[in-house]
mmCIF file of N, CA and C in Angstrom:
data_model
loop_
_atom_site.group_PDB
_atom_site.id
_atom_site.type_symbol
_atom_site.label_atom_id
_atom_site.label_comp_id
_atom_site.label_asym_id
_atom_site.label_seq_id
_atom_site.Cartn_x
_atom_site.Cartn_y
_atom_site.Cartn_z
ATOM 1 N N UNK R 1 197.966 230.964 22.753
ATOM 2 C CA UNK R 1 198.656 230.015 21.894
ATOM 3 C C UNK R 1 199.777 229.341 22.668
ATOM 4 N N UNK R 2 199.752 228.112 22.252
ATOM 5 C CA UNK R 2 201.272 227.258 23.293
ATOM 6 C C UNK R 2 202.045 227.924 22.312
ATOM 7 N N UNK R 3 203.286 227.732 23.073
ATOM 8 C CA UNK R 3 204.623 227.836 22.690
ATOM 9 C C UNK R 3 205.280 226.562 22.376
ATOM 10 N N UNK R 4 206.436 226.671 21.370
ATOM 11 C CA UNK R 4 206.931 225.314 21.146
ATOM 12 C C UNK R 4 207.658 224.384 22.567
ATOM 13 N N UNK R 5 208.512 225.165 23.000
ATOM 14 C CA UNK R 5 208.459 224.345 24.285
ATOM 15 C C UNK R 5 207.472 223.716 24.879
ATOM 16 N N UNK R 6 206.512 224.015 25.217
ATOM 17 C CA UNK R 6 205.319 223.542 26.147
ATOM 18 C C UNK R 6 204.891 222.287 25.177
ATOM 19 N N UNK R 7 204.847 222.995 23.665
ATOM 20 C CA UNK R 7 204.421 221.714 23.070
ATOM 21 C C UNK R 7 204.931 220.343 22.953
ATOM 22 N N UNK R 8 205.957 220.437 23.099
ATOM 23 C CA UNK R 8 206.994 218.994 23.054
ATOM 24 C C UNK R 8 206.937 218.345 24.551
ATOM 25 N N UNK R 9 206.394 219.394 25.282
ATOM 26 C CA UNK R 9 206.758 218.982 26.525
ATOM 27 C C UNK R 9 205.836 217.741 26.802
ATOM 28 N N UNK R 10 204.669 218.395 26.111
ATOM 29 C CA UNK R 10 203.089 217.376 26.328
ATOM 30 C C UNK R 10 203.341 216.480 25.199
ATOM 31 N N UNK R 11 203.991 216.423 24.159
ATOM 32 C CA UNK R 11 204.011 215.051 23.590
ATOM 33 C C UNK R 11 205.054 214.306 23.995
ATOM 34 N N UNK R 12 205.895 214.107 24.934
ATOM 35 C CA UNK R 12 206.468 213.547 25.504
ATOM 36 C C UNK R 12 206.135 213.045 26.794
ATOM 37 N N UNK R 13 205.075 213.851 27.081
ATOM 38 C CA UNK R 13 204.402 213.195 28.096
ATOM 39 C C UNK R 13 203.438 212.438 28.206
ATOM 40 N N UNK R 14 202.763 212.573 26.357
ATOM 41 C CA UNK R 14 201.764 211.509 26.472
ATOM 42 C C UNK R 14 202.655 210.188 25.273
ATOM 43 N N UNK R 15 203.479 210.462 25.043
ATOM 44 C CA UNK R 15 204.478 208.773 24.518
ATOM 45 C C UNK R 15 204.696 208.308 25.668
ATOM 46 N N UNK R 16 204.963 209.312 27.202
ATOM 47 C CA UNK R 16 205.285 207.777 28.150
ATOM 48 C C UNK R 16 204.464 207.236 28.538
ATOM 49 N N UNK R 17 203.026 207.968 28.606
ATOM 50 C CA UNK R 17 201.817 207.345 28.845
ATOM 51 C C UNK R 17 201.526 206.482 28.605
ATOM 52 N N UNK R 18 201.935 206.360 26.804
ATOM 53 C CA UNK R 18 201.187 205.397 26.111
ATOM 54 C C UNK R 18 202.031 204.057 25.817
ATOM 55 N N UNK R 19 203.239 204.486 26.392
ATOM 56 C CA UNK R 19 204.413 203.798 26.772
ATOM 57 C C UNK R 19 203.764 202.692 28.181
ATOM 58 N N UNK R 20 203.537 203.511 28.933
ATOM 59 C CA UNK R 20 203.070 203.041 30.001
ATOM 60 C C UNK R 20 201.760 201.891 30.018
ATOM 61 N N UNK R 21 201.024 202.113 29.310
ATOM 62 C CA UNK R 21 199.567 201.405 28.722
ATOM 63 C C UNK R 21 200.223 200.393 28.366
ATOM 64 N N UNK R 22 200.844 199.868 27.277
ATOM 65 C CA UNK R 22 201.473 199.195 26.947
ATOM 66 C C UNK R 22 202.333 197.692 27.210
ATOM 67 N N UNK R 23 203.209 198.609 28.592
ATOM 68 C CA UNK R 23 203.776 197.477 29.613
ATOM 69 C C UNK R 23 202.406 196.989 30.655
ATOM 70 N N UNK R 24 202.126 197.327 30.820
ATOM 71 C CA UNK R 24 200.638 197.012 31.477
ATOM 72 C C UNK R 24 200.261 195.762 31.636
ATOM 73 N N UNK R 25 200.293 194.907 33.077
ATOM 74 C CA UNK R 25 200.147 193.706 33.206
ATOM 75 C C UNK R 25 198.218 193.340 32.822
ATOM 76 N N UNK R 26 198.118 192.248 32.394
ATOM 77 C CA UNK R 26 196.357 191.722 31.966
ATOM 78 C C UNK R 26 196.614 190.315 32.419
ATOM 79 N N UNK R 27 195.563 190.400 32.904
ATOM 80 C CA UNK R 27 194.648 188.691 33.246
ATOM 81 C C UNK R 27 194.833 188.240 32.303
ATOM 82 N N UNK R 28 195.239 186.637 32.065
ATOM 83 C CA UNK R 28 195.204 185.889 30.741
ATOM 84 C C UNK R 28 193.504 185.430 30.717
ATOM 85 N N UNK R 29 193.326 185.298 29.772
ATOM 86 C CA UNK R 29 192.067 185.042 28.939
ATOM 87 C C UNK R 29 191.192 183.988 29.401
ATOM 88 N N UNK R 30 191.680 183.779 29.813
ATOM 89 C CA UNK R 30 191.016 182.091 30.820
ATOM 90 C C UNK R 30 190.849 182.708 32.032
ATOM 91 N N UNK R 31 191.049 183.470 32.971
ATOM 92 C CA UNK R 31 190.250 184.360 34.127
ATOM 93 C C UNK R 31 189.623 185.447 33.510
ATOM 94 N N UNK R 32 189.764 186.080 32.658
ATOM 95 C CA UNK R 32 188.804 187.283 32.063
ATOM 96 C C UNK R 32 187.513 186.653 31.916
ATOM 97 N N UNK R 33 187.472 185.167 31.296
ATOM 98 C CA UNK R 33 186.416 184.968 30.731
ATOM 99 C C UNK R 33 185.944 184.257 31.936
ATOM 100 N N UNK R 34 186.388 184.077 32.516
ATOM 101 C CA UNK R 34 185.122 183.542 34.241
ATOM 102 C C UNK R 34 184.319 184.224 34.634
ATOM 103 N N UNK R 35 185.274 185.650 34.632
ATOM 104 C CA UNK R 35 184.396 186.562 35.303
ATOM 105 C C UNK R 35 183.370 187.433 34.196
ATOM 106 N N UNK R 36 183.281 186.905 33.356
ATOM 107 C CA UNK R 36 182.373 187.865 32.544
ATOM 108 C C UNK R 36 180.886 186.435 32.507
ATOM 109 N N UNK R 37 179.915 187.580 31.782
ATOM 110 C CA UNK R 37 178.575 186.969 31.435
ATOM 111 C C UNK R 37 178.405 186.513 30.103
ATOM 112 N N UNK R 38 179.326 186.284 29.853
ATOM 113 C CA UNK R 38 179.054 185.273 28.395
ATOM 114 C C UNK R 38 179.487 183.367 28.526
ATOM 115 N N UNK R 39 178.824 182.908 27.741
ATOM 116 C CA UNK R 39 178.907 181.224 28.508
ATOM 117 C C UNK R 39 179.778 180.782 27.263
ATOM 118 N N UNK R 40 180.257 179.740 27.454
ATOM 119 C CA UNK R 40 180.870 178.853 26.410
ATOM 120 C C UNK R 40 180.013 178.340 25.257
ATOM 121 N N UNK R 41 180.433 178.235 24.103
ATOM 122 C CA UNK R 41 179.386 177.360 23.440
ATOM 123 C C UNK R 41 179.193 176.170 24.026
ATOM 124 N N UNK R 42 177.646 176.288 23.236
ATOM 125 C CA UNK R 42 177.159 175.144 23.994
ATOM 126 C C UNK R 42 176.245 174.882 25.873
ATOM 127 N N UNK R 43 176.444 176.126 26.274
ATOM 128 C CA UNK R 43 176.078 176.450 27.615
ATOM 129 C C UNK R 43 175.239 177.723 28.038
ATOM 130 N N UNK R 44 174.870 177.643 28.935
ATOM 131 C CA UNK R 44 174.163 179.219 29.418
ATOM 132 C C UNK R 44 174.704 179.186 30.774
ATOM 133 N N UNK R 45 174.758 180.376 30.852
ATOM 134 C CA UNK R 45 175.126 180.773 32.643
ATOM 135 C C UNK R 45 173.429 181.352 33.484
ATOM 136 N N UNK R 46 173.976 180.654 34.710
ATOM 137 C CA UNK R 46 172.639 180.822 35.826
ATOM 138 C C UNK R 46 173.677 181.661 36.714
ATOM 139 N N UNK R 47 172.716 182.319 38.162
ATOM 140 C CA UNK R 47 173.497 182.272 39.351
ATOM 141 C C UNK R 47 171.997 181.597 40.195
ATOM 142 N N UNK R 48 172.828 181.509 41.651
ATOM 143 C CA UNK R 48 172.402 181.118 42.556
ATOM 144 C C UNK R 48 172.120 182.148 43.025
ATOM 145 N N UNK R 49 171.091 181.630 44.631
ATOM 146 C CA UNK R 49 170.474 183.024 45.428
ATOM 147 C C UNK R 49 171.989 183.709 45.868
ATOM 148 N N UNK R 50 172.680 182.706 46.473
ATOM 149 C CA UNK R 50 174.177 182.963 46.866
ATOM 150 C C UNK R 50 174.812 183.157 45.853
ATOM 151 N N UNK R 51 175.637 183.669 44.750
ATOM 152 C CA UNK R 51 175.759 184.557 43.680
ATOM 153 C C UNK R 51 176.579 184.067 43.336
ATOM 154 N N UNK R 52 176.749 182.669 43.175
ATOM 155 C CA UNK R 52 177.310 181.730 42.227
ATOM 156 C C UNK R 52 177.429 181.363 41.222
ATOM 157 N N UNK R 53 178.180 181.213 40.293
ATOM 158 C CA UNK R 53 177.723 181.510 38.772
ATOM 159 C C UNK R 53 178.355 179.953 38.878
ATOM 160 N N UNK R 54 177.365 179.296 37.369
ATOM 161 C CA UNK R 54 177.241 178.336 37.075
ATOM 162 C C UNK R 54 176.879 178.124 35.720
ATOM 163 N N UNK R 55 178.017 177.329 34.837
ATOM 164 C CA UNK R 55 177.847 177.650 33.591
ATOM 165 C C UNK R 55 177.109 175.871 33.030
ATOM 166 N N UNK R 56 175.625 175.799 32.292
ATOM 167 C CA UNK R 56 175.171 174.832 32.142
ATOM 168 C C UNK R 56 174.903 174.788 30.649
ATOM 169 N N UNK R 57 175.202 172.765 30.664
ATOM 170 C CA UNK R 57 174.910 172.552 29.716
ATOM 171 C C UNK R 57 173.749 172.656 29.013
ATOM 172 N N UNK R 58 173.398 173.346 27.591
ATOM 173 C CA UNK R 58 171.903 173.648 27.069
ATOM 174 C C UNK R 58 171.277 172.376 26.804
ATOM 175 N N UNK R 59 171.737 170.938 26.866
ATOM 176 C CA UNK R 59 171.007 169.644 26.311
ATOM 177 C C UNK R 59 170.054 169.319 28.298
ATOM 178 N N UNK R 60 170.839 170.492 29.475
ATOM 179 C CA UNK R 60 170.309 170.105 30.713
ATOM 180 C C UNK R 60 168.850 170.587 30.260
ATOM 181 N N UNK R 61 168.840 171.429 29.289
ATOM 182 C CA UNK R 61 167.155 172.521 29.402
ATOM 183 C C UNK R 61 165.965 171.379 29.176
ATOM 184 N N UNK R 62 166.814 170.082 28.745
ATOM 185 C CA UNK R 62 165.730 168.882 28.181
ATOM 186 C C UNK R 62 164.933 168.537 29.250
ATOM 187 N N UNK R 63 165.650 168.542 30.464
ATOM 188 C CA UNK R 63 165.546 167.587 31.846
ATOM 189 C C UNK R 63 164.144 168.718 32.482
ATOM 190 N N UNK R 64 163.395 167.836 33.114
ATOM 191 C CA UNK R 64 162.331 168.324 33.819
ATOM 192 C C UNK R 64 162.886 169.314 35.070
ATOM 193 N N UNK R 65 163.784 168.573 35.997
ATOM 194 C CA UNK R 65 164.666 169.512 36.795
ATOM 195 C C UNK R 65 164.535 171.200 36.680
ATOM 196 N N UNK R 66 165.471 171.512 35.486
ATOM 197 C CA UNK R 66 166.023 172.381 34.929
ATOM 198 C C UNK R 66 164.812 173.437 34.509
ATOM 199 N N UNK R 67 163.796 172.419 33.723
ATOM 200 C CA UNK R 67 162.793 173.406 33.729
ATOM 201 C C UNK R 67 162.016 174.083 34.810
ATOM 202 N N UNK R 68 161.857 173.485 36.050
ATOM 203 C CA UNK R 68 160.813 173.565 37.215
ATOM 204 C C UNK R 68 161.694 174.840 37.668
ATOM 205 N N UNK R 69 163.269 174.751 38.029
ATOM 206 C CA UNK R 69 164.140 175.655 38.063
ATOM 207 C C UNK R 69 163.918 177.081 37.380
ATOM 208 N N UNK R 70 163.660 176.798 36.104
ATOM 209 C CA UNK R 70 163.433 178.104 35.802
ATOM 210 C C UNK R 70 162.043 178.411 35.468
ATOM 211 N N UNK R 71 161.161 178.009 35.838
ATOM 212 C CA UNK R 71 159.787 178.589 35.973
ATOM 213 C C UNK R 71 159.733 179.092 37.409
ATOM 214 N N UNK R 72 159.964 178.525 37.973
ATOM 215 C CA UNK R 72 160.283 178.833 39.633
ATOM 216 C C UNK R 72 161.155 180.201 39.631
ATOM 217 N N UNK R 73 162.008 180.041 38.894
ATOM 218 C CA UNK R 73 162.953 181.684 39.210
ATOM 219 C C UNK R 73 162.111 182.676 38.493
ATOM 220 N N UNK R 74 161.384 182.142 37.108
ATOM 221 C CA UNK R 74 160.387 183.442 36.390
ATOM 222 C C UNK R 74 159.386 183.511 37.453
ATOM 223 N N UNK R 75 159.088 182.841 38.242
ATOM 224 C CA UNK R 75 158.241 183.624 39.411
ATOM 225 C C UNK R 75 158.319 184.483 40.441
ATOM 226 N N UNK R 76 159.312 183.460 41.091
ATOM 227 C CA UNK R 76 160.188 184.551 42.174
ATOM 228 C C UNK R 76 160.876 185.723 42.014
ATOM 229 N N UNK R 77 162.064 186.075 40.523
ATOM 230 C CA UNK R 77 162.178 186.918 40.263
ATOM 231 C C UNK R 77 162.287 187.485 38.788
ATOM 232 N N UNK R 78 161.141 186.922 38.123
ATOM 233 C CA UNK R 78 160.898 187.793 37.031
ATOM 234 C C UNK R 78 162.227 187.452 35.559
ATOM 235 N N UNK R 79 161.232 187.979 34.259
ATOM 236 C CA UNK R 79 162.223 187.138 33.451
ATOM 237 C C UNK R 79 163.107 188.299 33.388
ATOM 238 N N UNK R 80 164.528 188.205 33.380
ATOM 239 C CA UNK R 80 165.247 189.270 33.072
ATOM 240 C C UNK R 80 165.612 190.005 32.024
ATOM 241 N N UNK R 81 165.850 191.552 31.739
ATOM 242 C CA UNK R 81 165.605 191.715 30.709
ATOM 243 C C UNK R 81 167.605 191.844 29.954
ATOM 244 N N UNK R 82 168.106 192.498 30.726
ATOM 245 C CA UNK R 82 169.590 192.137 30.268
ATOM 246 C C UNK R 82 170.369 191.965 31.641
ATOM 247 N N UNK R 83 170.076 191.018 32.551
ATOM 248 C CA UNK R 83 170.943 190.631 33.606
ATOM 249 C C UNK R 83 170.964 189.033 33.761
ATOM 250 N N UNK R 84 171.615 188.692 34.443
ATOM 251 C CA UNK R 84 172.098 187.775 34.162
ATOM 252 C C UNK R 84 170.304 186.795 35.128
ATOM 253 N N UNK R 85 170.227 185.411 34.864
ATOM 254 C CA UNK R 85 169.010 184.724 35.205
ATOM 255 C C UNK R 85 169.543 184.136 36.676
ATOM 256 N N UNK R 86 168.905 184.199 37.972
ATOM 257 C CA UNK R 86 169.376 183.578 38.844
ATOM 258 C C UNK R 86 168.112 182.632 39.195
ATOM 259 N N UNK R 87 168.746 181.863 40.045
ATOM 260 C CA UNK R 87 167.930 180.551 40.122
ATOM 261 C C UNK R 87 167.745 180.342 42.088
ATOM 262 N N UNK R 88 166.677 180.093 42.114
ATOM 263 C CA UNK R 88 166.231 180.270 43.619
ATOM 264 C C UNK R 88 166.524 178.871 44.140
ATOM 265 N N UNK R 89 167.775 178.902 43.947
ATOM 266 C CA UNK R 89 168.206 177.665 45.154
ATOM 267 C C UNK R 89 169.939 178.200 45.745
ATOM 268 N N UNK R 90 170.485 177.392 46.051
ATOM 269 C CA UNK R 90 172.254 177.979 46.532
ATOM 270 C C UNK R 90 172.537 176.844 45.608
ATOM 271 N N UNK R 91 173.856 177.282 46.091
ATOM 272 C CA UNK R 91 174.761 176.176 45.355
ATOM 273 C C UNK R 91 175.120 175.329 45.406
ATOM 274 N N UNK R 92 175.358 174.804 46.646
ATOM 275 C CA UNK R 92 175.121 173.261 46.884
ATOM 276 C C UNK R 92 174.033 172.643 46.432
ATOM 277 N N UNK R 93 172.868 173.086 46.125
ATOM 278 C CA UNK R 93 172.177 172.518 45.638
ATOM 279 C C UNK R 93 171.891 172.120 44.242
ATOM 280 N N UNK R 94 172.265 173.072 43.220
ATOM 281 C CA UNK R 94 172.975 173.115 41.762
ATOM 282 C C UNK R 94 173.583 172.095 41.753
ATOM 283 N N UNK R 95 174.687 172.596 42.493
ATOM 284 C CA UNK R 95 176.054 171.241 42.027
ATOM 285 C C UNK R 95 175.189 169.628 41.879
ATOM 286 N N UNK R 96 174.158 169.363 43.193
ATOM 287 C CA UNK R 96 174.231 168.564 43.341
ATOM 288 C C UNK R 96 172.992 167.909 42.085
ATOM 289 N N UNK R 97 172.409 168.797 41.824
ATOM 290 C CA UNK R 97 171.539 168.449 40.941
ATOM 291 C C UNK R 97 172.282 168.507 39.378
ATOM 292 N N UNK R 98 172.903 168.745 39.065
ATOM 293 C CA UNK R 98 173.806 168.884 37.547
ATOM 294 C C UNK R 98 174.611 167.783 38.453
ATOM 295 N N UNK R 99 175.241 167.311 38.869
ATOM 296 C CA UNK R 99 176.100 165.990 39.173
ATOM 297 C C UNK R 99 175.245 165.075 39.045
ATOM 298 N N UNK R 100 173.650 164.981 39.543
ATOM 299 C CA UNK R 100 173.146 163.829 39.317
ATOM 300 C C UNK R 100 172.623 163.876 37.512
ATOM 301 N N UNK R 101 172.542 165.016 37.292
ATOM 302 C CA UNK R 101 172.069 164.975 35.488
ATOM 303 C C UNK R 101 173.184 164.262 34.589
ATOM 304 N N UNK R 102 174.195 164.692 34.875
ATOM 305 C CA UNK R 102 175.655 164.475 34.649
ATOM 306 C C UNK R 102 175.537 162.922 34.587
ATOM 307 N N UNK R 103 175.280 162.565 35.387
ATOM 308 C CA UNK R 103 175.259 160.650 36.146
ATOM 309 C C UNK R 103 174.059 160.411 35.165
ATOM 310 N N UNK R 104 173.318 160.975 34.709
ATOM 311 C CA UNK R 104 172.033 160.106 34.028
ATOM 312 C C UNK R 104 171.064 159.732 35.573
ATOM 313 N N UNK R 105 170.592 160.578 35.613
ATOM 314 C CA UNK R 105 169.286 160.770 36.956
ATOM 315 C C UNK R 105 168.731 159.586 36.652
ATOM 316 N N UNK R 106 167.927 158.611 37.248
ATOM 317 C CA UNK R 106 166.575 157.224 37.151
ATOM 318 C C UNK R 106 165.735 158.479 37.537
ATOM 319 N N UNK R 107 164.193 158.550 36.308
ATOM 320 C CA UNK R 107 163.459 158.883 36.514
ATOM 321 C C UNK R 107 162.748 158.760 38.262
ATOM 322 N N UNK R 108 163.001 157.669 38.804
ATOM 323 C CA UNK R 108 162.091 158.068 39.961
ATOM 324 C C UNK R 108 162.999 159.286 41.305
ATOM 325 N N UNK R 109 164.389 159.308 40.818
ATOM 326 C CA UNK R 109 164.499 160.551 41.203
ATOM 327 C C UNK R 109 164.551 161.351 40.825
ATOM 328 N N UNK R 110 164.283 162.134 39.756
ATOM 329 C CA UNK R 110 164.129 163.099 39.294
ATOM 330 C C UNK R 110 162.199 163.332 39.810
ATOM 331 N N UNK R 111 161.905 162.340 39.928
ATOM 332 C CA UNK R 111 160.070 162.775 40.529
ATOM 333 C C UNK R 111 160.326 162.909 41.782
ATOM 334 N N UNK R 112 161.190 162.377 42.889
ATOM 335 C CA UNK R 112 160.912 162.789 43.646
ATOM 336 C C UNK R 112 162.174 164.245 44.240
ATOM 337 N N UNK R 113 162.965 164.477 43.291
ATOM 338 C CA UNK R 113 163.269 165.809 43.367
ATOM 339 C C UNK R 113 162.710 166.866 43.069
ATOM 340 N N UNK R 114 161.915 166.703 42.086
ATOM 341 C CA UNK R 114 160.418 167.514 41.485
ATOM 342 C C UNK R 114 159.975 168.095 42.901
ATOM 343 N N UNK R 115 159.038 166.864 43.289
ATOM 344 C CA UNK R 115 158.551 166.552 44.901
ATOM 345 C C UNK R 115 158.957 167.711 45.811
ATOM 346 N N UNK R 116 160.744 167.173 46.035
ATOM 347 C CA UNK R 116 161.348 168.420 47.214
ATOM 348 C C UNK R 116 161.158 169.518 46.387
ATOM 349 N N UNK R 117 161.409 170.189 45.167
ATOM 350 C CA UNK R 117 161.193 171.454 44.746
ATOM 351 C C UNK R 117 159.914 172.143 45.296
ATOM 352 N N UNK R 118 158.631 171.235 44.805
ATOM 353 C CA UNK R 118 157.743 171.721 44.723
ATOM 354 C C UNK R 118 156.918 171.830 46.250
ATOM 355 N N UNK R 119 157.533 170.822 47.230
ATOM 356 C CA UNK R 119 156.941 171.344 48.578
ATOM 357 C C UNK R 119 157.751 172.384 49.146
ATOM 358 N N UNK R 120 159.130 172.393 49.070
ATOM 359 C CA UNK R 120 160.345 173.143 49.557
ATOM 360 C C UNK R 120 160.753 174.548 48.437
ATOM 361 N N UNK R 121 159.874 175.202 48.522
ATOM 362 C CA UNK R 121 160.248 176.107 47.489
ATOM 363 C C UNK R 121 161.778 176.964 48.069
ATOM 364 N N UNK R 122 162.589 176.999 47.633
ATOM 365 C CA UNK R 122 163.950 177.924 48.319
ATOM 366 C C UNK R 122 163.521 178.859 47.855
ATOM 367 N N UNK R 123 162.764 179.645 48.463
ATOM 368 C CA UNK R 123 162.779 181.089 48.141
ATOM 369 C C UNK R 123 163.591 182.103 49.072
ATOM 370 N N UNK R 124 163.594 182.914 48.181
ATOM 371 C CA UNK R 124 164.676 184.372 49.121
ATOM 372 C C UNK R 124 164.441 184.931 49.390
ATOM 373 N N UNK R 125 162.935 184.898 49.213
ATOM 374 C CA UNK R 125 162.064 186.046 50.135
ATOM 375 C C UNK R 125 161.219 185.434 51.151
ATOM 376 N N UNK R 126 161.201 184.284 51.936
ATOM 377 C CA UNK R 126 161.002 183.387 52.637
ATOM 378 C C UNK R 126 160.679 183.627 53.860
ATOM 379 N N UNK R 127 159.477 183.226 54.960
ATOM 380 C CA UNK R 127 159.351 183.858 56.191
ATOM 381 C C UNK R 127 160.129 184.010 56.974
ATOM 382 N N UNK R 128 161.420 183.085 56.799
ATOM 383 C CA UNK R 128 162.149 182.798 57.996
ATOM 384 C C UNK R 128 163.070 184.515 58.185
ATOM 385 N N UNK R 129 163.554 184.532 59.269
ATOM 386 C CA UNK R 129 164.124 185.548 59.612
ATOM 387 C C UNK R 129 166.206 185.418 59.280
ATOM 388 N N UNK R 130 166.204 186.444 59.475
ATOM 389 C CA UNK R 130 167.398 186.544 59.251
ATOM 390 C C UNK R 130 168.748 185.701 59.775
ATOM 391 N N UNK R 131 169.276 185.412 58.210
ATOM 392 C CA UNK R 131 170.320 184.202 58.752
ATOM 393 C C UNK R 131 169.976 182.824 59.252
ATOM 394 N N UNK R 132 168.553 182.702 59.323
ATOM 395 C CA UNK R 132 168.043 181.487 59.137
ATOM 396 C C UNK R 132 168.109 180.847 57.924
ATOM 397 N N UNK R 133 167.954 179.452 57.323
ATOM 398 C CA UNK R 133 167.618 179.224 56.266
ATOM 399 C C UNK R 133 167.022 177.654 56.670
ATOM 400 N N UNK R 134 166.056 177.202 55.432
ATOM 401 C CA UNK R 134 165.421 176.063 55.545
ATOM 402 C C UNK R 134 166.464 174.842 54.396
ATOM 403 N N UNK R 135 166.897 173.975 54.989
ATOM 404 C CA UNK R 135 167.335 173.141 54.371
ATOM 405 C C UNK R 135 166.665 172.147 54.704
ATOM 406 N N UNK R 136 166.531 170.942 53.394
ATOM 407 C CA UNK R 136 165.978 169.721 53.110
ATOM 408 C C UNK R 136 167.339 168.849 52.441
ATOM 409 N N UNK R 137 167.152 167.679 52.123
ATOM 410 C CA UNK R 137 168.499 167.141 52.418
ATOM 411 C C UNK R 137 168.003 165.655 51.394
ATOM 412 N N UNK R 138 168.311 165.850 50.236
ATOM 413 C CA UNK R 138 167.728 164.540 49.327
ATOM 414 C C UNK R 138 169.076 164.334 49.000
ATOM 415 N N UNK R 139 169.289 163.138 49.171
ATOM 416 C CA UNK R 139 170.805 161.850 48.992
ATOM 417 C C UNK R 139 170.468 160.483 48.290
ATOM 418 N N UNK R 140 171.189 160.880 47.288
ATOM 419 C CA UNK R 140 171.379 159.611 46.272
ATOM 420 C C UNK R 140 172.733 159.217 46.138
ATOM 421 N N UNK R 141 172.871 157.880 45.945
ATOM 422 C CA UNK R 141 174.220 157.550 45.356
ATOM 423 C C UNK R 141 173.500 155.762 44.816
ATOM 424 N N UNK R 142 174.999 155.726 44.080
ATOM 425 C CA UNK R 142 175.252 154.831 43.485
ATOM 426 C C UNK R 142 175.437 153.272 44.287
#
């Protein structure tokens, strides 16, 4: 059996504890939520092969792009069952494709980005050897 001494001793030691919890510095809410896997309304989160997270708009799922993207990743790596969906390209290449969706793509590039997808598959399991990578290089502007 404790003794009363001992007993006070431990509830005073767990008030500074909880004392302690308390003052306790936290991330404000706007970096918590970067780093987590939930998207904004209105959006879904992808990553890249390079483990980039990228939070997209759901009206992009309309665009042919977007779809080839993710039939291409349900191939390469499978539909996921609670992890997050990654997408078999990097990130420069994302950006650059959601910047041109963003802009309102002209159908004839969006066919011939189709095109580079579909001859240039970025895959990550790819013959090339290590620290190699195959880049292709499609440039549009205004």
């Amino acid at each position: 059996m404790i003794n009363s001494k001992r007993l006070i001793q431990l509830a005073r030691k767990w008030q500074k504890m909880a004392a302690m919890k308390r003052m306790r510095i936290s991330f404000p809410r706007s970096a918590a939520e970067q780093n987590s896997s939930i998207a904004n309304k209105g959006h879904f989160v992808v990553y890249t092969t390079d483990e980039k997270r990228f939070s997209v708009p759901l009206e992009y799922l309309n665009r042919n792009v977007f779809i080839e993207l993710l039939r291409m990743s349900e191939e390469e790596f499978g539909l996921p069952s609670n992890g997050p969906i990654t997408l078999p390209c990097d990130s420069t290449f994302l950006s650059y494709v959601m910047s041109l969706v963003q802009r309102c793509m002209p159908d004839d590039l969006e066919k011939a980005l189709l095109t580079s997808l579909s001859t240039c598959h970025f895959s990550a399991s790819s013959s090339l050897g290590p620290g190699q990578s195959h880049q292709q290089t499609l440039i549009y502007s205004y």
